[in-house]
PDB file of C-alpha atoms and ligand atoms in Angstrom:
ATOM      1  CA  MET A 104      14.438 -21.247  11.427  1.00  0.00           C
ATOM      2  CA  SER A 105      17.546 -20.099  13.247  1.00  0.00           C
ATOM      3  CA  GLY A 106      20.017 -17.283  13.075  1.00  0.00           C
ATOM      4  CA  THR A 107      21.073 -13.861  14.158  1.00  0.00           C
ATOM      5  CA  THR A 108      19.097 -12.315  16.974  1.00  0.00           C
ATOM      6  CA  ASP A 109      18.269  -8.654  16.592  1.00  0.00           C
ATOM      7  CA  THR A 110      18.542  -5.909  19.195  1.00  0.00           C
ATOM      8  CA  TRP A 111      14.900  -4.976  18.711  1.00  0.00           C
ATOM      9  CA  THR A 112      14.251  -4.514  22.409  1.00  0.00           C
ATOM     10  CA  THR A 113      16.582  -1.578  22.840  1.00  0.00           C
ATOM     11  CA  ARG A 114      16.808   0.087  19.433  1.00  0.00           C
ATOM     12  CA  ALA A 115      15.093   3.443  19.097  1.00  0.00           C
ATOM     13  CA  ALA A 116      14.628   3.715  15.337  1.00  0.00           C
ATOM     14  CA  GLU A 117      14.742   7.244  13.986  1.00  0.00           C
ATOM     15  CA  LEU A 118      12.243   7.822  11.206  1.00  0.00           C
ATOM     16  CA  THR A 119      11.973  11.590  11.269  1.00  0.00           C
ATOM     17  CA  GLY A 120      11.730  12.847   7.678  1.00  0.00           C
ATOM     18  CA  ARG A 121      10.755   9.410   6.347  1.00  0.00           C
ATOM     19  CA  ASN A 122       7.399   8.191   5.158  1.00  0.00           C
ATOM     20  CA  VAL A 123       5.855   4.782   5.738  1.00  0.00           C
ATOM     21  CA  VAL A 124       2.670   3.378   4.185  1.00  0.00           C
ATOM     22  CA  VAL A 125       0.992   0.672   6.237  1.00  0.00           C
ATOM     23  CA  VAL A 126      -1.482  -1.179   4.017  1.00  0.00           C
ATOM     24  CA  GLY A 127      -3.949  -2.671   6.483  1.00  0.00           C
ATOM     25  CA  GLY A 128      -2.964  -0.075   9.082  1.00  0.00           C
ATOM     26  CA  SER A 129      -6.507  -0.234  10.454  1.00  0.00           C
ATOM     27  CA  GLY A 130      -6.026  -3.928  11.285  1.00  0.00           C
ATOM     28  CA  GLY A 131      -4.762  -5.504  14.489  1.00  0.00           C
ATOM     29  CA  VAL A 132      -1.100  -5.964  13.541  1.00  0.00           C
ATOM     30  CA  GLY A 133      -1.093  -2.902  11.288  1.00  0.00           C
ATOM     31  CA  GLU A 134      -2.048  -0.670  14.208  1.00  0.00           C
ATOM     32  CA  GLY A 135       1.077  -1.735  16.086  1.00  0.00           C
ATOM     33  CA  VAL A 136       3.218  -0.865  13.054  1.00  0.00           C
ATOM     34  CA  VAL A 137       1.488   2.506  12.693  1.00  0.00           C
ATOM     35  CA  ARG A 138       2.014   3.293  16.371  1.00  0.00           C
ATOM     36  CA  SER A 139       5.721   2.404  16.338  1.00  0.00           C
ATOM     37  CA  ALA A 140       6.410   4.344  13.154  1.00  0.00           C
ATOM     38  CA  LEU A 141       4.661   7.407  14.627  1.00  0.00           C
ATOM     39  CA  ALA A 142       6.637   6.970  17.850  1.00  0.00           C
ATOM     40  CA  ALA A 143       9.814   7.027  15.742  1.00  0.00           C
ATOM     41  CA  GLY A 144       8.746  10.316  14.129  1.00  0.00           C
ATOM     42  CA  ALA A 145       7.655   9.088  10.681  1.00  0.00           C
ATOM     43  CA  THR A 146       5.005  10.462   8.387  1.00  0.00           C
ATOM     44  CA  VAL A 147       2.644   7.486   8.256  1.00  0.00           C
ATOM     45  CA  VAL A 148      -0.114   6.717   5.779  1.00  0.00           C
ATOM     46  CA  ALA A 149      -2.397   4.059   7.248  1.00  0.00           C
ATOM     47  CA  THR A 150      -4.785   2.448   4.795  1.00  0.00           C
ATOM     48  CA  GLY A 151      -7.863   0.295   5.088  1.00  0.00           C
ATOM     49  CA  ARG A 152     -11.169  -0.238   3.332  1.00  0.00           C
ATOM     50  CA  ASP A 153     -13.418   1.156   6.036  1.00  0.00           C
ATOM     51  CA  ASP A 154     -13.652   4.855   6.870  1.00  0.00           C
ATOM     52  CA  ALA A 155     -14.957   4.315  10.409  1.00  0.00           C
ATOM     53  CA  ARG A 156     -12.099   1.949  11.340  1.00  0.00           C
ATOM     54  CA  LEU A 157      -9.564   4.427   9.965  1.00  0.00           C
ATOM     55  CA  ALA A 158     -11.172   7.311  11.864  1.00  0.00           C
ATOM     56  CA  ALA A 159     -11.092   5.292  15.104  1.00  0.00           C
ATOM     57  CA  LEU A 160      -7.407   4.501  14.517  1.00  0.00           C
ATOM     58  CA  ALA A 161      -6.650   8.192  13.900  1.00  0.00           C
ATOM     59  CA  GLN A 162      -8.390   9.132  17.151  1.00  0.00           C
ATOM     60  CA  ARG A 163      -6.396   6.569  19.185  1.00  0.00           C
ATOM     61  CA  MET A 164      -3.124   7.766  17.660  1.00  0.00           C
ATOM     62  CA  ALA A 165      -4.041  11.420  18.314  1.00  0.00           C
ATOM     63  CA  ASP A 166      -4.840  10.521  21.935  1.00  0.00           C
ATOM     64  CA  ALA A 167      -1.417   8.866  22.242  1.00  0.00           C
ATOM     65  CA  GLY A 168       0.314  12.165  21.325  1.00  0.00           C
ATOM     66  CA  LEU A 169       3.069  10.544  19.253  1.00  0.00           C
ATOM     67  CA  PRO A 170       5.636  12.739  17.440  1.00  0.00           C
ATOM     68  CA  GLY A 171       4.999  11.544  13.870  1.00  0.00           C
ATOM     69  CA  THR A 172       2.219  12.620  11.529  1.00  0.00           C
ATOM     70  CA  LEU A 173      -0.625  10.287  10.585  1.00  0.00           C
ATOM     71  CA  HIS A 174      -2.652  10.362   7.389  1.00  0.00           C
ATOM     72  CA  THR A 175      -5.381   7.824   6.635  1.00  0.00           C
ATOM     73  CA  ARG A 176      -6.532   6.740   3.189  1.00  0.00           C
ATOM     74  CA  LEU A 177      -9.047   4.284   1.797  1.00  0.00           C
ATOM     75  CA  LEU A 178      -7.265   1.707  -0.365  1.00  0.00           C
ATOM     76  CA  ASP A 179      -8.617  -1.573  -1.710  1.00  0.00           C
ATOM     77  CA  ALA A 180      -6.033  -3.964  -3.154  1.00  0.00           C
ATOM     78  CA  MET A 181      -8.598  -5.501  -5.484  1.00  0.00           C
ATOM     79  CA  THR A 182      -9.919  -2.338  -7.107  1.00  0.00           C
ATOM     80  CA  PRO A 183      -9.123  -1.861 -10.829  1.00  0.00           C
ATOM     81  CA  GLY A 184      -7.808   1.618  -9.987  1.00  0.00           C
ATOM     82  CA  LEU A 185      -5.202   0.415  -7.497  1.00  0.00           C
ATOM     83  CA  ASP A 186      -2.147   1.457  -9.528  1.00  0.00           C
ATOM     84  CA  GLU A 187      -3.473   4.989  -9.966  1.00  0.00           C
ATOM     85  CA  ASP A 188      -4.442   5.198  -6.268  1.00  0.00           C
ATOM     86  CA  VAL A 189      -0.875   4.251  -5.340  1.00  0.00           C
ATOM     87  CA  ARG A 190       0.703   6.666  -7.830  1.00  0.00           C
ATOM     88  CA  SER A 191      -1.479   9.365  -6.324  1.00  0.00           C
ATOM     89  CA  LEU A 192      -0.076   8.549  -2.859  1.00  0.00           C
ATOM     90  CA  ALA A 193       3.445   8.858  -4.261  1.00  0.00           C
ATOM     91  CA  ARG A 194       2.631  12.231  -5.831  1.00  0.00           C
ATOM     92  CA  GLU A 195       1.371  13.421  -2.445  1.00  0.00           C
ATOM     93  CA  PHE A 196       4.103  11.978  -0.194  1.00  0.00           C
ATOM     94  CA  GLY A 197       7.063  11.395  -2.531  1.00  0.00           C
ATOM     95  CA  ALA A 198       8.955   8.126  -3.007  1.00  0.00           C
ATOM     96  CA  LEU A 199       8.095   5.805  -0.138  1.00  0.00           C
ATOM     97  CA  ASP A 200      10.745   4.829   2.417  1.00  0.00           C
ATOM     98  CA  GLY A 201       8.694   1.985   3.843  1.00  0.00           C
ATOM     99  CA  VAL A 202       5.725  -0.007   2.556  1.00  0.00           C
ATOM    100  CA  VAL A 203       4.267  -2.546   4.945  1.00  0.00           C
ATOM    101  CA  VAL A 204       1.707  -5.002   3.584  1.00  0.00           C
ATOM    102  CA  SER A 205      -0.386  -6.205   6.527  1.00  0.00           C
ATOM    103  CA  VAL A 206      -3.554  -7.538   4.927  1.00  0.00           C
ATOM    104  CA  ALA A 207      -5.651 -10.531   5.856  1.00  0.00           C
ATOM    105  CA  SER A 208      -9.066 -11.707   4.760  1.00  0.00           C
ATOM    106  CA  TRP A 209     -10.672 -14.605   6.620  1.00  0.00           C
ATOM    107  CA  GLY A 210     -13.872 -14.776   4.540  1.00  0.00           C
ATOM    108  CA  ASP A 211     -17.242 -15.613   6.011  1.00  0.00           C
ATOM    109  CA  GLN A 212     -17.159 -19.380   5.510  1.00  0.00           C
ATOM    110  CA  GLY A 213     -15.745 -20.031   8.983  1.00  0.00           C
ATOM    111  CA  ARG A 214     -13.318 -22.878   9.653  1.00  0.00           C
ATOM    112  CA  LYS A 215     -13.882 -25.718   7.200  1.00  0.00           C
ATOM    113  CA  PRO A 216     -11.917 -28.754   6.067  1.00  0.00           C
ATOM    114  CA  ALA A 217     -10.001 -27.898   2.888  1.00  0.00           C
ATOM    115  CA  LEU A 218     -12.072 -29.988   0.518  1.00  0.00           C
ATOM    116  CA  ALA A 219     -15.363 -28.691   1.917  1.00  0.00           C
ATOM    117  CA  LEU A 220     -14.689 -25.227   0.447  1.00  0.00           C
ATOM    118  CA  ASP A 221     -16.895 -24.475  -2.533  1.00  0.00           C
ATOM    119  CA  ASP A 222     -15.513 -22.736  -5.625  1.00  0.00           C
ATOM    120  CA  ASP A 223     -16.664 -19.277  -4.582  1.00  0.00           C
ATOM    121  CA  GLU A 224     -15.218 -19.572  -1.061  1.00  0.00           C
ATOM    122  CA  TRP A 225     -11.928 -20.837  -2.505  1.00  0.00           C
ATOM    123  CA  GLN A 226     -11.745 -17.962  -4.984  1.00  0.00           C
ATOM    124  CA  ARG A 227     -12.586 -15.330  -2.358  1.00  0.00           C
ATOM    125  CA  LEU A 228      -9.874 -16.619  -0.020  1.00  0.00           C
ATOM    126  CA  LEU A 229      -7.283 -16.579  -2.805  1.00  0.00           C
ATOM    127  CA  ASP A 230      -8.373 -13.124  -3.951  1.00  0.00           C
ATOM    128  CA  GLY A 231      -8.260 -11.739  -0.413  1.00  0.00           C
ATOM    129  CA  ASN A 232      -4.985 -13.258   0.723  1.00  0.00           C
ATOM    130  CA  LEU A 233      -2.898 -13.952  -2.383  1.00  0.00           C
ATOM    131  CA  THR A 234      -3.989 -11.885  -5.386  1.00  0.00           C
ATOM    132  CA  SER A 235      -4.394  -8.846  -3.133  1.00  0.00           C
ATOM    133  CA  VAL A 236      -0.758  -9.142  -2.016  1.00  0.00           C
ATOM    134  CA  PHE A 237       0.471  -9.666  -5.591  1.00  0.00           C
ATOM    135  CA  ARG A 238      -1.420  -6.567  -6.766  1.00  0.00           C
ATOM    136  CA  LEU A 239      -0.092  -4.491  -3.848  1.00  0.00           C
ATOM    137  CA  PHE A 240       3.518  -5.496  -4.594  1.00  0.00           C
ATOM    138  CA  ARG A 241       3.043  -4.670  -8.287  1.00  0.00           C
ATOM    139  CA  ALA A 242       1.557  -1.266  -7.492  1.00  0.00           C
ATOM    140  CA  PHE A 243       3.871  -0.212  -4.660  1.00  0.00           C
ATOM    141  CA  LEU A 244       7.308  -1.397  -5.747  1.00  0.00           C
ATOM    142  CA  PRO A 245       7.693   1.232  -8.500  1.00  0.00           C
ATOM    143  CA  VAL A 246       6.975   4.043  -6.017  1.00  0.00           C
ATOM    144  CA  THR A 247       9.223   2.717  -3.232  1.00  0.00           C
ATOM    145  CA  ALA A 248      12.493   4.649  -2.853  1.00  0.00           C
ATOM    146  CA  PRO A 249      15.586   2.728  -4.083  1.00  0.00           C
ATOM    147  CA  GLY A 250      16.906   2.729  -0.504  1.00  0.00           C
ATOM    148  CA  GLY A 251      13.507   1.891   0.922  1.00  0.00           C
ATOM    149  CA  VAL A 252      11.947  -1.386   1.978  1.00  0.00           C
ATOM    150  CA  LEU A 253       8.775  -3.308   1.220  1.00  0.00           C
ATOM    151  CA  VAL A 254       7.823  -5.658   4.070  1.00  0.00           C
ATOM    152  CA  GLN A 255       5.131  -8.312   3.883  1.00  0.00           C
ATOM    153  CA  LEU A 256       3.792  -9.466   7.238  1.00  0.00           C
ATOM    154  CA  ASN A 257       2.811 -13.115   7.145  1.00  0.00           C
ATOM    155  CA  GLY A 258       1.755 -15.910   9.489  1.00  0.00           C
ATOM    156  CA  MET A 259       3.272 -19.266  10.386  1.00  0.00           C
ATOM    157  CA  SER A 260       0.765 -21.010   8.154  1.00  0.00           C
ATOM    158  CA  ALA A 261       3.263 -20.066   5.434  1.00  0.00           C
ATOM    159  CA  ASP A 262       5.283 -23.049   6.748  1.00  0.00           C
ATOM    160  CA  ILE A 263       2.997 -25.318   8.748  1.00  0.00           C
ATOM    161  CA  PRO A 264      -0.471 -26.867   8.297  1.00  0.00           C
ATOM    162  CA  PHE A 265      -3.446 -24.811   9.420  1.00  0.00           C
ATOM    163  CA  PRO A 266      -6.415 -27.232   9.581  1.00  0.00           C
ATOM    164  CA  GLY A 267      -9.749 -25.571   8.878  1.00  0.00           C
ATOM    165  CA  SER A 268      -8.110 -22.560   7.187  1.00  0.00           C
ATOM    166  CA  ALA A 269      -6.585 -23.999   4.019  1.00  0.00           C
ATOM    167  CA  GLY A 270      -7.315 -20.950   1.854  1.00  0.00           C
ATOM    168  CA  VAL A 271      -5.507 -18.629   4.258  1.00  0.00           C
ATOM    169  CA  ALA A 272      -2.636 -21.079   4.787  1.00  0.00           C
ATOM    170  CA  LEU A 273      -1.882 -21.819   1.164  1.00  0.00           C
ATOM    171  CA  SER A 274      -2.053 -18.104   0.393  1.00  0.00           C
ATOM    172  CA  ALA A 275       0.467 -17.517   3.188  1.00  0.00           C
ATOM    173  CA  ALA A 276       2.796 -20.114   1.664  1.00  0.00           C
ATOM    174  CA  ALA A 277       2.332 -18.591  -1.775  1.00  0.00           C
ATOM    175  CA  THR A 278       2.938 -14.995  -0.683  1.00  0.00           C
ATOM    176  CA  LYS A 279       6.074 -16.107   1.145  1.00  0.00           C
ATOM    177  CA  SER A 280       7.254 -17.629  -2.131  1.00  0.00           C
ATOM    178  CA  LEU A 281       6.249 -14.491  -4.030  1.00  0.00           C
ATOM    179  CA  THR A 282       8.120 -12.176  -1.669  1.00  0.00           C
ATOM    180  CA  LEU A 283      11.308 -14.234  -1.755  1.00  0.00           C
ATOM    181  CA  THR A 284      11.097 -14.565  -5.533  1.00  0.00           C
ATOM    182  CA  LEU A 285      10.734 -10.819  -5.849  1.00  0.00           C
ATOM    183  CA  ALA A 286      13.739 -10.259  -3.584  1.00  0.00           C
ATOM    184  CA  ALA A 287      15.765 -12.666  -5.740  1.00  0.00           C
ATOM    185  CA  GLU A 288      14.613 -11.052  -8.989  1.00  0.00           C
ATOM    186  CA  LEU A 289      15.673  -7.647  -7.697  1.00  0.00           C
ATOM    187  CA  GLY A 290      19.014  -9.115  -6.641  1.00  0.00           C
ATOM    188  CA  GLY A 291      19.836  -6.224  -4.324  1.00  0.00           C
ATOM    189  CA  ARG A 292      19.028  -3.579  -6.958  1.00  0.00           C
ATOM    190  CA  GLY A 293      16.312  -1.177  -5.889  1.00  0.00           C
ATOM    191  CA  PRO A 294      14.232  -1.417  -2.730  1.00  0.00           C
ATOM    192  CA  ARG A 295      14.791  -4.202  -0.229  1.00  0.00           C
ATOM    193  CA  VAL A 296      11.996  -6.771  -0.063  1.00  0.00           C
ATOM    194  CA  VAL A 297      11.401  -8.563   3.237  1.00  0.00           C
ATOM    195  CA  GLN A 298       9.164 -11.433   4.276  1.00  0.00           C
ATOM    196  CA  LEU A 299       8.470 -11.279   8.024  1.00  0.00           C
ATOM    197  CA  VAL A 300       6.745 -14.400   9.365  1.00  0.00           C
ATOM    198  CA  LEU A 301       4.995 -13.774  12.676  1.00  0.00           C
ATOM    199  CA  GLY A 302       3.827 -15.924  15.554  1.00  0.00           C
ATOM    200  CA  VAL A 303       0.581 -15.165  17.375  1.00  0.00           C
ATOM    201  CA  VAL A 304       0.233 -11.433  17.996  1.00  0.00           C
ATOM    202  CA  ARG A 305      -1.311  -9.544  20.933  1.00  0.00           C
ATOM    203  CA  THR A 306      -3.531  -7.020  19.215  1.00  0.00           C
ATOM    204  CA  ARG A 307      -5.745  -4.360  20.736  1.00  0.00           C
ATOM    205  CA  ALA A 308      -8.838  -5.948  19.175  1.00  0.00           C
ATOM    206  CA  ARG A 309      -7.984  -9.358  20.628  1.00  0.00           C
ATOM    207  CA  GLN A 310      -7.347  -7.898  24.067  1.00  0.00           C
ATOM    208  CA  GLN A 311     -10.665  -6.072  23.926  1.00  0.00           C
ATOM    209  CA  ALA A 312     -12.359  -9.372  23.099  1.00  0.00           C
ATOM    210  CA  GLY A 313     -10.708 -10.909  26.166  1.00  0.00           C
ATOM    211  CA  ILE A 314      -8.338 -13.053  24.088  1.00  0.00           C
ATOM    212  CA  ASP A 315      -4.868 -12.511  25.444  1.00  0.00           C
ATOM    213  CA  ASP A 316      -1.692 -14.291  26.474  1.00  0.00           C
ATOM    214  CA  VAL A 317       1.414 -12.539  27.824  1.00  0.00           C
ATOM    215  CA  ARG A 318       3.607 -14.977  25.864  1.00  0.00           C
ATOM    216  CA  TRP A 319       2.319 -13.602  22.558  1.00  0.00           C
ATOM    217  CA  ILE A 320       4.200 -10.874  20.707  1.00  0.00           C
ATOM    218  CA  ASP A 321       2.875  -7.330  21.086  1.00  0.00           C
ATOM    219  CA  ALA A 322       1.900  -5.691  17.797  1.00  0.00           C
ATOM    220  CA  THR A 323       4.118  -2.729  18.750  1.00  0.00           C
ATOM    221  CA  GLN A 324       7.150  -5.030  19.147  1.00  0.00           C
ATOM    222  CA  ILE A 325       6.615  -6.002  15.533  1.00  0.00           C
ATOM    223  CA  GLY A 326       6.213  -2.319  14.725  1.00  0.00           C
ATOM    224  CA  ASP A 327       9.484  -1.458  16.478  1.00  0.00           C
ATOM    225  CA  HIS A 328      11.268  -4.102  14.436  1.00  0.00           C
ATOM    226  CA  VAL A 329       9.700  -2.861  11.200  1.00  0.00           C
ATOM    227  CA  ALA A 330      10.761   0.698  12.091  1.00  0.00           C
ATOM    228  CA  GLY A 331      14.333  -0.576  12.364  1.00  0.00           C
ATOM    229  CA  LEU A 332      14.014  -2.193   8.938  1.00  0.00           C
ATOM    230  CA  VAL A 333      12.829   1.084   7.412  1.00  0.00           C
ATOM    231  CA  ALA A 334      15.540   3.094   9.173  1.00  0.00           C
ATOM    232  CA  GLY A 335      18.153   0.523   8.119  1.00  0.00           C
ATOM    233  CA  THR A 336      19.372   0.258  11.725  1.00  0.00           C
ATOM    234  CA  SER A 337      18.203  -3.335  12.213  1.00  0.00           C
ATOM    235  CA  ALA A 338      20.797  -6.090  12.010  1.00  0.00           C
ATOM    236  CA  LEU A 339      18.289  -7.779   9.695  1.00  0.00           C
ATOM    237  CA  ALA A 340      17.811  -4.764   7.410  1.00  0.00           C
ATOM    238  CA  HIS A 341      19.101  -6.708   4.374  1.00  0.00           C
ATOM    239  CA  THR A 342      17.681 -10.145   5.241  1.00  0.00           C
ATOM    240  CA  PRO A 343      14.873 -11.237   2.883  1.00  0.00           C
ATOM    241  CA  LEU A 344      13.407 -13.942   5.136  1.00  0.00           C
ATOM    242  CA  GLN A 345      12.833 -13.215   8.799  1.00  0.00           C
ATOM    243  CA  TYR A 346      10.840 -14.766  11.622  1.00  0.00           C
ATOM    244  CA  PHE A 347       9.403 -13.131  14.718  1.00  0.00           C
ATOM    245  CA  THR A 348       7.613 -16.009  16.365  1.00  0.00           C
ATOM    246  CA  ASP A 349       9.045 -15.984  19.875  1.00  0.00           C
ATOM    247  CA  ARG A 350       8.663 -12.941  22.097  1.00  0.00           C
ATOM    248  CA  ALA A 351      11.813 -13.631  24.112  1.00  0.00           C
ATOM    249  CA  GLU A 352      14.006 -14.505  21.139  1.00  0.00           C
ATOM    250  CA  GLY A 353      12.958 -11.509  19.022  1.00  0.00           C
ATOM    251  CA  PRO A 354      13.315 -11.358  15.240  1.00  0.00           C
ATOM    252  CA  ILE A 355      15.714 -13.823  13.616  1.00  0.00           C
ATOM    253  CA  ALA A 356      16.919 -14.560  10.101  1.00  0.00           C
ATOM    254  CA  GLY A 357      15.367 -17.458   8.208  1.00  0.00           C
ATOM    255  CA  ARG A 358      17.647 -20.388   7.594  1.00  0.00           C
ATOM    256  CA  GLY A 359      19.839 -20.120   4.513  1.00  0.00           C
ATOM    257  CA  LEU A 360      18.681 -16.657   3.525  1.00  0.00           C
ATOM    258  CA  ARG A 361      20.613 -14.201   5.683  1.00  0.00           C
TER     259      ARG A 361
HETATM  260  N1  NAP B 535      -3.139 -11.380  14.244  1.00  0.00           N
HETATM  261  C1  NAP B 535      -2.191 -12.303  14.386  1.00  0.00           C
HETATM  262  O1  NAP B 535      -2.042 -12.951  15.438  1.00  0.00           O
HETATM  263  C2  NAP B 535      -1.237 -12.568  13.259  1.00  0.00           C
HETATM  264  C3  NAP B 535      -0.287 -13.579  13.464  1.00  0.00           C
HETATM  265  C4  NAP B 535       0.635 -13.834  12.465  1.00  0.00           C
HETATM  266  C5  NAP B 535       0.593 -13.103  11.287  1.00  0.00           C
HETATM  267  N2  NAP B 535      -0.344 -12.148  11.118  1.00  0.00           N
HETATM  268  C6  NAP B 535      -0.339 -11.436   9.829  1.00  0.00           C
HETATM  269  O2  NAP B 535      -0.517 -10.039   9.982  1.00  0.00           O
HETATM  270  C7  NAP B 535      -1.207  -9.536   8.847  1.00  0.00           C
HETATM  271  C8  NAP B 535      -2.386  -8.708   9.314  1.00  0.00           C
HETATM  272  O3  NAP B 535      -3.231  -9.503  10.132  1.00  0.00           O
HETATM  273  P1  NAP B 535      -4.239  -8.860  11.195  1.00  0.00           P
HETATM  274  O4  NAP B 535      -4.431  -9.869  12.248  1.00  0.00           O
HETATM  275  O5  NAP B 535      -3.792  -7.502  11.539  1.00  0.00           O
HETATM  276  O6  NAP B 535      -5.589  -8.786  10.313  1.00  0.00           O
HETATM  277  P2  NAP B 535      -6.829  -7.802  10.475  1.00  0.00           P
HETATM  278  O7  NAP B 535      -6.925  -7.280  11.858  1.00  0.00           O
HETATM  279  O8  NAP B 535      -7.987  -8.525   9.901  1.00  0.00           O
HETATM  280  O9  NAP B 535      -6.472  -6.565   9.529  1.00  0.00           O
HETATM  281  C9  NAP B 535      -6.408  -6.737   8.140  1.00  0.00           C
HETATM  282  C10 NAP B 535      -6.193  -5.391   7.489  1.00  0.00           C
HETATM  283  O10 NAP B 535      -6.108  -5.609   6.076  1.00  0.00           O
HETATM  284  C11 NAP B 535      -7.034  -4.749   5.410  1.00  0.00           C
HETATM  285  N3  NAP B 535      -7.457  -5.427   4.186  1.00  0.00           N
HETATM  286  C12 NAP B 535      -8.034  -6.634   4.065  1.00  0.00           C
HETATM  287  N4  NAP B 535      -8.255  -6.910   2.788  1.00  0.00           N
HETATM  288  C13 NAP B 535      -7.816  -5.852   2.081  1.00  0.00           C
HETATM  289  C14 NAP B 535      -7.793  -5.525   0.688  1.00  0.00           C
HETATM  290  N5  NAP B 535      -8.286  -6.351  -0.254  1.00  0.00           N
HETATM  291  N6  NAP B 535      -7.256  -4.354   0.314  1.00  0.00           N
HETATM  292  C15 NAP B 535      -6.776  -3.495   1.231  1.00  0.00           C
HETATM  293  N7  NAP B 535      -6.774  -3.730   2.568  1.00  0.00           N
HETATM  294  C16 NAP B 535      -7.302  -4.902   2.960  1.00  0.00           C
HETATM  295  C17 NAP B 535      -8.165  -4.559   6.412  1.00  0.00           C
HETATM  296  O11 NAP B 535      -8.928  -3.417   6.107  1.00  0.00           O
HETATM  297  P3  NAP B 535     -10.516  -3.400   6.412  1.00  0.00           P
HETATM  298  O12 NAP B 535     -10.690  -3.835   7.830  1.00  0.00           O
HETATM  299  O13 NAP B 535     -10.932  -2.005   6.213  1.00  0.00           O
HETATM  300  O14 NAP B 535     -11.116  -4.366   5.456  1.00  0.00           O
HETATM  301  C18 NAP B 535      -7.350  -4.408   7.699  1.00  0.00           C
HETATM  302  O15 NAP B 535      -6.839  -3.103   7.808  1.00  0.00           O
HETATM  303  C19 NAP B 535      -1.601 -10.741   7.992  1.00  0.00           C
HETATM  304  O16 NAP B 535      -0.684 -10.895   6.961  1.00  0.00           O
HETATM  305  C20 NAP B 535      -1.489 -11.902   8.949  1.00  0.00           C
HETATM  306  O17 NAP B 535      -1.122 -13.108   8.295  1.00  0.00           O
HETATM  307  C21 NAP B 535      -1.274 -11.862  12.064  1.00  0.00           C
END
């Protein structure tokens, strides 16, 4: 990876009048994206599969007194009714200016060598991390505004080995391929499609669990960058492959795909 550095540290993205759906908004990274989009004045729809987690997120955002408006919705990427659920969101909020896919599913098998996974564990990991993303892209792209952007947040296991977590890692590699293929198929017509590969993130949940490192990227720094992608003010607004793996360097374009 190498390329153009972005001015993410100083840009105040303006999202007033725009709507952003954060799929997985109740998750660690998703919360940072929700917070930044609200800070930039957006109407935000944060989704998750658990009512209590969404309610807790809504309470934290209300306590923060941010200018945007937050809505929460239950949404499961694997439900047969996904397409209709997404169309219903579009009827309620209009064409979407930003769709951020921030889903992860670690399964309950724990860390295991790749070939120790049984068939069911393998299938669950692929369903949760690959098929879920495919289904979300297929449902959301038709309701994303032509000038809007669909961003998939991904991890570095898209590019490097991740011993003990093969199902997550190969899904990361596959969803990176899927996102870039989609961007190429669209060829600049219709919404922009962006793959954003992240380094380790400082999330609220991790900090609460006492797992923290000041060198990690804050979830809200990722959110600020994503807000710039939605607003179109980011230098990387039209770059399909991006990395944000180094806090000091900020977001950069992936090699050969600027
Ligand atoms: N955390 C990091 O350090 C880090 C680093 C690099 C990249 N990333 C990337 O950031 C993204 C999010 O990770 P995270 O750490 O924020 O994970 P997380 O805290 O586990 O959150 C995952 C979110 O996805 C939702 N979700 C899971 N499966 C879903 C499904 N089938 N349908 C709909 N929603 C579903 C969860 O909802 P429920 O909780 O309600 O199930 C939750 O809101 C992932 O793509 C990950 O690769 C994270």
